[in-house]
Amino acid sequence: MVHIIDALNANPWLGFLLNATMKSLVILAVAGVLVVLLRGKSAALRSLVWCLAILGCLMISIFILTLTPYTIGVLPGK
């Protein structure tokens, strides 16, 4: 486990790829559930959901590279 964390800290691109992959996975999982719920609706609507999910995955990469990270401290320091 320590080797994985060291590898992520050593190479910033690995951290970027892991971050983008996890966020994209959430977007695609939500789209998949939505498509299952829309099973009786038109194919055009389900295709629109998948297209928006793929667009969201592409935008995640751009947002990670351009926006500054915002962190929230859980407990204030003493």
Short mmCIF file of N, CA, C and O in Angstrom, two decimals:
data_model
loop_
_atom_site.label_atom_id
_atom_site.label_comp_id
_atom_site.label_asym_id
_atom_site.label_seq_id
_atom_site.Cartn_x
_atom_site.Cartn_y
_atom_site.Cartn_z
N MET A 1 0.82 -1.19 0.00
CA MET A 1 0.00 0.00 0.00
C MET A 1 0.87 1.25 0.00
O MET A 1 0.53 2.23 -0.65
N VAL A 2 1.95 1.23 0.72
CA VAL A 2 2.83 2.39 0.79
C VAL A 2 3.47 2.66 -0.57
O VAL A 2 3.67 3.81 -0.96
N HIS A 3 3.76 1.60 -1.32
CA HIS A 3 4.37 1.77 -2.63
C HIS A 3 3.44 2.51 -3.59
O HIS A 3 3.90 3.31 -4.41
N ILE A 4 2.16 2.26 -3.50
CA ILE A 4 1.20 2.94 -4.37
C ILE A 4 1.14 4.42 -4.03
O ILE A 4 1.15 5.28 -4.92
N ILE A 5 1.11 4.74 -2.75
CA ILE A 5 1.06 6.15 -2.35
C ILE A 5 2.35 6.86 -2.74
O ILE A 5 2.32 8.00 -3.21
N ASP A 6 3.48 6.19 -2.58
CA ASP A 6 4.75 6.79 -3.00
C ASP A 6 4.79 7.03 -4.50
O ASP A 6 5.29 8.05 -4.97
N ALA A 7 4.24 6.09 -5.27
CA ALA A 7 4.22 6.25 -6.72
C ALA A 7 3.32 7.42 -7.13
O ALA A 7 3.64 8.17 -8.06
N LEU A 8 2.20 7.60 -6.44
CA LEU A 8 1.31 8.72 -6.76
C LEU A 8 1.94 10.05 -6.40
O LEU A 8 1.76 11.05 -7.10
N ASN A 9 2.69 10.08 -5.31
CA ASN A 9 3.35 11.32 -4.92
C ASN A 9 4.55 11.63 -5.81
O ASN A 9 4.88 12.79 -6.01
N ALA A 10 5.20 10.60 -6.35
CA ALA A 10 6.39 10.81 -7.18
C ALA A 10 6.02 11.33 -8.56
O ALA A 10 6.74 12.14 -9.14
N ASN A 11 4.91 10.88 -9.12
CA ASN A 11 4.53 11.27 -10.47
C ASN A 11 3.17 11.98 -10.42
O ASN A 11 2.14 11.35 -10.19
N PRO A 12 3.13 13.29 -10.65
CA PRO A 12 1.86 14.01 -10.57
C PRO A 12 0.85 13.60 -11.64
O PRO A 12 -0.36 13.71 -11.43
N TRP A 13 1.31 13.08 -12.77
CA TRP A 13 0.38 12.65 -13.82
C TRP A 13 -0.39 11.41 -13.40
O TRP A 13 -1.54 11.23 -13.79
N LEU A 14 0.24 10.55 -12.61
CA LEU A 14 -0.48 9.38 -12.10
C LEU A 14 -1.61 9.80 -11.17
O LEU A 14 -2.71 9.25 -11.23
N GLY A 15 -1.34 10.78 -10.33
CA GLY A 15 -2.39 11.31 -9.46
C GLY A 15 -3.51 11.94 -10.24
O GLY A 15 -4.69 11.78 -9.92
N PHE A 16 -3.15 12.68 -11.28
CA PHE A 16 -4.16 13.30 -12.15
C PHE A 16 -5.04 12.24 -12.82
O PHE A 16 -6.26 12.35 -12.84
N LEU A 17 -4.40 11.20 -13.35
CA LEU A 17 -5.16 10.14 -14.02
C LEU A 17 -6.08 9.40 -13.06
O LEU A 17 -7.23 9.08 -13.40
N LEU A 18 -5.59 9.12 -11.86
CA LEU A 18 -6.42 8.44 -10.88
C LEU A 18 -7.59 9.32 -10.46
O LEU A 18 -8.73 8.84 -10.35
N ASN A 19 -7.34 10.60 -10.25
CA ASN A 19 -8.38 11.53 -9.87
C ASN A 19 -9.45 11.64 -10.96
O ASN A 19 -10.65 11.55 -10.69
N ALA A 20 -9.03 11.81 -12.19
CA ALA A 20 -9.98 11.92 -13.30
C ALA A 20 -10.74 10.62 -13.52
O ALA A 20 -11.94 10.64 -13.82
N THR A 21 -10.07 9.49 -13.34
CA THR A 21 -10.72 8.20 -13.53
C THR A 21 -11.81 7.98 -12.49
O THR A 21 -12.91 7.52 -12.82
N MET A 22 -11.53 8.28 -11.24
CA MET A 22 -12.52 8.08 -10.19
C MET A 22 -13.73 9.00 -10.38
O MET A 22 -14.88 8.57 -10.20
N LYS A 23 -13.50 10.24 -10.73
CA LYS A 23 -14.61 11.16 -10.95
C LYS A 23 -15.43 10.77 -12.17
O LYS A 23 -16.66 10.85 -12.17
N SER A 24 -14.76 10.31 -13.22
CA SER A 24 -15.47 9.86 -14.42
C SER A 24 -16.26 8.59 -14.14
O SER A 24 -17.36 8.41 -14.69
N LEU A 25 -15.74 7.73 -13.30
CA LEU A 25 -16.45 6.51 -12.93
C LEU A 25 -17.76 6.84 -12.24
O LEU A 25 -18.79 6.21 -12.50
N VAL A 26 -17.75 7.84 -11.38
CA VAL A 26 -18.98 8.25 -10.70
C VAL A 26 -19.98 8.79 -11.71
O VAL A 26 -21.17 8.45 -11.66
N ILE A 27 -19.53 9.62 -12.63
CA ILE A 27 -20.43 10.18 -13.65
C ILE A 27 -21.04 9.06 -14.50
O ILE A 27 -22.25 9.05 -14.75
N LEU A 28 -20.23 8.11 -14.93
CA LEU A 28 -20.74 7.02 -15.77
C LEU A 28 -21.65 6.09 -14.99
O LEU A 28 -22.62 5.55 -15.55
N ALA A 29 -21.39 5.90 -13.71
CA ALA A 29 -22.27 5.05 -12.88
C ALA A 29 -23.64 5.71 -12.71
O ALA A 29 -24.68 5.03 -12.82
N VAL A 30 -23.66 7.01 -12.48
CA VAL A 30 -24.94 7.72 -12.37
C VAL A 30 -25.69 7.68 -13.69
O VAL A 30 -26.91 7.46 -13.72
N ALA A 31 -24.99 7.84 -14.79
CA ALA A 31 -25.64 7.76 -16.11
C ALA A 31 -26.18 6.36 -16.36
O ALA A 31 -27.28 6.21 -16.91
N GLY A 32 -25.45 5.35 -15.96
CA GLY A 32 -25.93 3.98 -16.15
C GLY A 32 -27.19 3.70 -15.36
O GLY A 32 -28.13 3.07 -15.86
N VAL A 33 -27.24 4.16 -14.12
CA VAL A 33 -28.46 3.99 -13.31
C VAL A 33 -29.61 4.75 -13.92
O VAL A 33 -30.74 4.25 -13.99
N LEU A 34 -29.33 5.95 -14.41
CA LEU A 34 -30.38 6.76 -15.03
C LEU A 34 -30.92 6.10 -16.30
O LEU A 34 -32.13 6.10 -16.55
N VAL A 35 -30.04 5.50 -17.08
CA VAL A 35 -30.48 4.83 -18.31
C VAL A 35 -31.33 3.61 -17.97
O VAL A 35 -32.31 3.32 -18.66
N VAL A 36 -30.97 2.90 -16.91
CA VAL A 36 -31.78 1.75 -16.50
C VAL A 36 -33.16 2.22 -16.06
O VAL A 36 -34.18 1.57 -16.36
N LEU A 37 -33.21 3.33 -15.35
CA LEU A 37 -34.51 3.86 -14.92
C LEU A 37 -35.34 4.37 -16.10
O LEU A 37 -36.57 4.39 -16.04
N LEU A 38 -34.68 4.77 -17.18
CA LEU A 38 -35.37 5.27 -18.38
C LEU A 38 -35.56 4.17 -19.42
O LEU A 38 -35.67 4.47 -20.61
N ARG A 39 -35.60 2.93 -19.00
CA ARG A 39 -35.67 1.81 -19.93
C ARG A 39 -36.88 1.88 -20.85
O ARG A 39 -36.82 1.54 -22.02
N GLY A 40 -38.01 2.36 -20.35
CA GLY A 40 -39.23 2.42 -21.17
C GLY A 40 -39.32 3.66 -22.05
O GLY A 40 -40.24 3.77 -22.86
N LYS A 41 -38.41 4.59 -21.89
CA LYS A 41 -38.46 5.83 -22.67
C LYS A 41 -37.76 5.64 -24.02
O LYS A 41 -37.26 4.58 -24.34
N SER A 42 -37.71 6.71 -24.78
CA SER A 42 -37.16 6.62 -26.13
C SER A 42 -35.65 6.42 -26.11
O SER A 42 -34.96 6.81 -25.17
N ALA A 43 -35.17 5.83 -27.19
CA ALA A 43 -33.73 5.61 -27.32
C ALA A 43 -32.97 6.93 -27.46
O ALA A 43 -31.82 7.02 -27.05
N ALA A 44 -33.62 7.94 -28.01
CA ALA A 44 -32.97 9.24 -28.15
C ALA A 44 -32.68 9.85 -26.78
O ALA A 44 -31.62 10.45 -26.58
N LEU A 45 -33.60 9.68 -25.84
CA LEU A 45 -33.39 10.21 -24.50
C LEU A 45 -32.26 9.47 -23.79
O LEU A 45 -31.41 10.09 -23.15
N ARG A 46 -32.24 8.15 -23.92
CA ARG A 46 -31.16 7.38 -23.31
C ARG A 46 -29.82 7.69 -23.94
O ARG A 46 -28.79 7.77 -23.26
N SER A 47 -29.81 7.92 -25.24
CA SER A 47 -28.58 8.30 -25.92
C SER A 47 -28.11 9.67 -25.48
O SER A 47 -26.90 9.91 -25.33
N LEU A 48 -29.04 10.57 -25.23
CA LEU A 48 -28.69 11.89 -24.73
C LEU A 48 -28.03 11.80 -23.35
O LEU A 48 -27.07 12.50 -23.07
N VAL A 49 -28.54 10.92 -22.51
CA VAL A 49 -27.94 10.73 -21.18
C VAL A 49 -26.50 10.26 -21.32
O VAL A 49 -25.59 10.77 -20.66
N TRP A 50 -26.25 9.28 -22.20
CA TRP A 50 -24.88 8.79 -22.39
C TRP A 50 -23.97 9.86 -22.99
O TRP A 50 -22.81 10.00 -22.61
N CYS A 51 -24.50 10.65 -23.93
CA CYS A 51 -23.69 11.72 -24.53
C CYS A 51 -23.31 12.77 -23.50
O CYS A 51 -22.17 13.24 -23.48
N LEU A 52 -24.26 13.13 -22.64
CA LEU A 52 -23.95 14.10 -21.59
C LEU A 52 -22.95 13.53 -20.59
O LEU A 52 -22.11 14.26 -20.07
N ALA A 53 -23.04 12.24 -20.31
CA ALA A 53 -22.09 11.62 -19.39
C ALA A 53 -20.68 11.63 -19.98
O ALA A 53 -19.71 11.94 -19.28
N ILE A 54 -20.56 11.33 -21.26
CA ILE A 54 -19.24 11.35 -21.90
C ILE A 54 -18.70 12.78 -21.96
O ILE A 54 -17.51 13.01 -21.72
N LEU A 55 -19.56 13.73 -22.25
CA LEU A 55 -19.14 15.13 -22.25
C LEU A 55 -18.69 15.55 -20.84
O LEU A 55 -17.69 16.26 -20.69
N GLY A 56 -19.40 15.10 -19.83
CA GLY A 56 -19.00 15.39 -18.46
C GLY A 56 -17.65 14.80 -18.12
O GLY A 56 -16.84 15.43 -17.43
N CYS A 57 -17.37 13.60 -18.60
CA CYS A 57 -16.06 12.97 -18.36
C CYS A 57 -14.95 13.75 -19.04
O CYS A 57 -13.86 13.90 -18.47
N LEU A 58 -15.20 14.25 -20.21
CA LEU A 58 -14.19 15.07 -20.90
C LEU A 58 -13.98 16.40 -20.17
O LEU A 58 -12.85 16.88 -20.07
N MET A 59 -15.05 16.97 -19.66
CA MET A 59 -14.95 18.24 -18.95
C MET A 59 -14.23 18.09 -17.62
O MET A 59 -13.57 19.03 -17.16
N ILE A 60 -14.35 16.93 -16.99
CA ILE A 60 -13.66 16.69 -15.71
C ILE A 60 -12.15 16.90 -15.89
O ILE A 60 -11.50 17.55 -15.07
N SER A 61 -11.60 16.35 -16.96
CA SER A 61 -10.16 16.49 -17.19
C SER A 61 -9.77 17.95 -17.36
O SER A 61 -8.75 18.39 -16.83
N ILE A 62 -10.57 18.70 -18.08
CA ILE A 62 -10.27 20.12 -18.29
C ILE A 62 -10.39 20.89 -16.98
O ILE A 62 -9.54 21.72 -16.66
N PHE A 63 -11.42 20.58 -16.20
CA PHE A 63 -11.61 21.28 -14.93
C PHE A 63 -10.48 20.98 -13.94
O PHE A 63 -10.04 21.87 -13.22
N ILE A 64 -10.02 19.75 -13.91
CA ILE A 64 -8.94 19.39 -12.99
C ILE A 64 -7.67 20.16 -13.36
O ILE A 64 -6.93 20.62 -12.48
N LEU A 65 -7.41 20.31 -14.64
CA LEU A 65 -6.19 21.00 -15.06
C LEU A 65 -6.27 22.52 -14.89
O LEU A 65 -5.25 23.16 -14.64
N THR A 66 -7.45 23.11 -15.04
CA THR A 66 -7.53 24.58 -15.06
C THR A 66 -7.96 25.19 -13.74
O THR A 66 -7.52 26.30 -13.42
N LEU A 67 -8.81 24.53 -12.98
CA LEU A 67 -9.30 25.13 -11.74
C LEU A 67 -8.36 24.85 -10.59
O LEU A 67 -7.71 23.80 -10.53
N THR A 68 -8.31 25.76 -9.66
CA THR A 68 -7.46 25.56 -8.48
C THR A 68 -8.19 24.65 -7.49
O THR A 68 -9.41 24.72 -7.34
N PRO A 69 -7.45 23.77 -6.82
CA PRO A 69 -8.10 22.86 -5.86
C PRO A 69 -8.60 23.62 -4.64
O PRO A 69 -8.01 24.61 -4.19
N TYR A 70 -9.72 23.17 -4.12
CA TYR A 70 -10.31 23.76 -2.94
C TYR A 70 -10.43 22.69 -1.88
O TYR A 70 -11.10 21.69 -2.08
N THR A 71 -9.73 22.85 -0.78
CA THR A 71 -9.77 21.86 0.29
C THR A 71 -10.45 22.45 1.51
O THR A 71 -10.33 23.64 1.80
N ILE A 72 -11.16 21.59 2.21
CA ILE A 72 -11.85 21.99 3.43
C ILE A 72 -11.24 21.19 4.57
O ILE A 72 -11.20 19.96 4.54
N GLY A 73 -10.77 21.89 5.59
CA GLY A 73 -10.24 21.22 6.75
C GLY A 73 -11.37 20.64 7.60
O GLY A 73 -12.35 21.31 7.87
N VAL A 74 -11.23 19.38 7.97
CA VAL A 74 -12.28 18.73 8.76
C VAL A 74 -12.30 19.28 10.17
O VAL A 74 -13.35 19.67 10.68
N LEU A 75 -11.16 19.32 10.81
CA LEU A 75 -11.07 19.85 12.17
C LEU A 75 -10.10 21.02 12.17
O LEU A 75 -9.03 20.95 11.58
N PRO A 76 -10.46 22.10 12.85
CA PRO A 76 -9.54 23.23 12.90
C PRO A 76 -8.32 22.90 13.76
O PRO A 76 -8.42 22.16 14.74
N GLY A 77 -7.18 23.44 13.37
CA GLY A 77 -5.95 23.21 14.13
C GLY A 77 -5.95 24.03 15.40
O GLY A 77 -6.56 25.08 15.51
N LYS A 78 -5.25 23.53 16.42
CA LYS A 78 -5.19 24.24 17.69
C LYS A 78 -4.05 25.19 17.74
O LYS A 78 -3.04 25.09 17.25
#
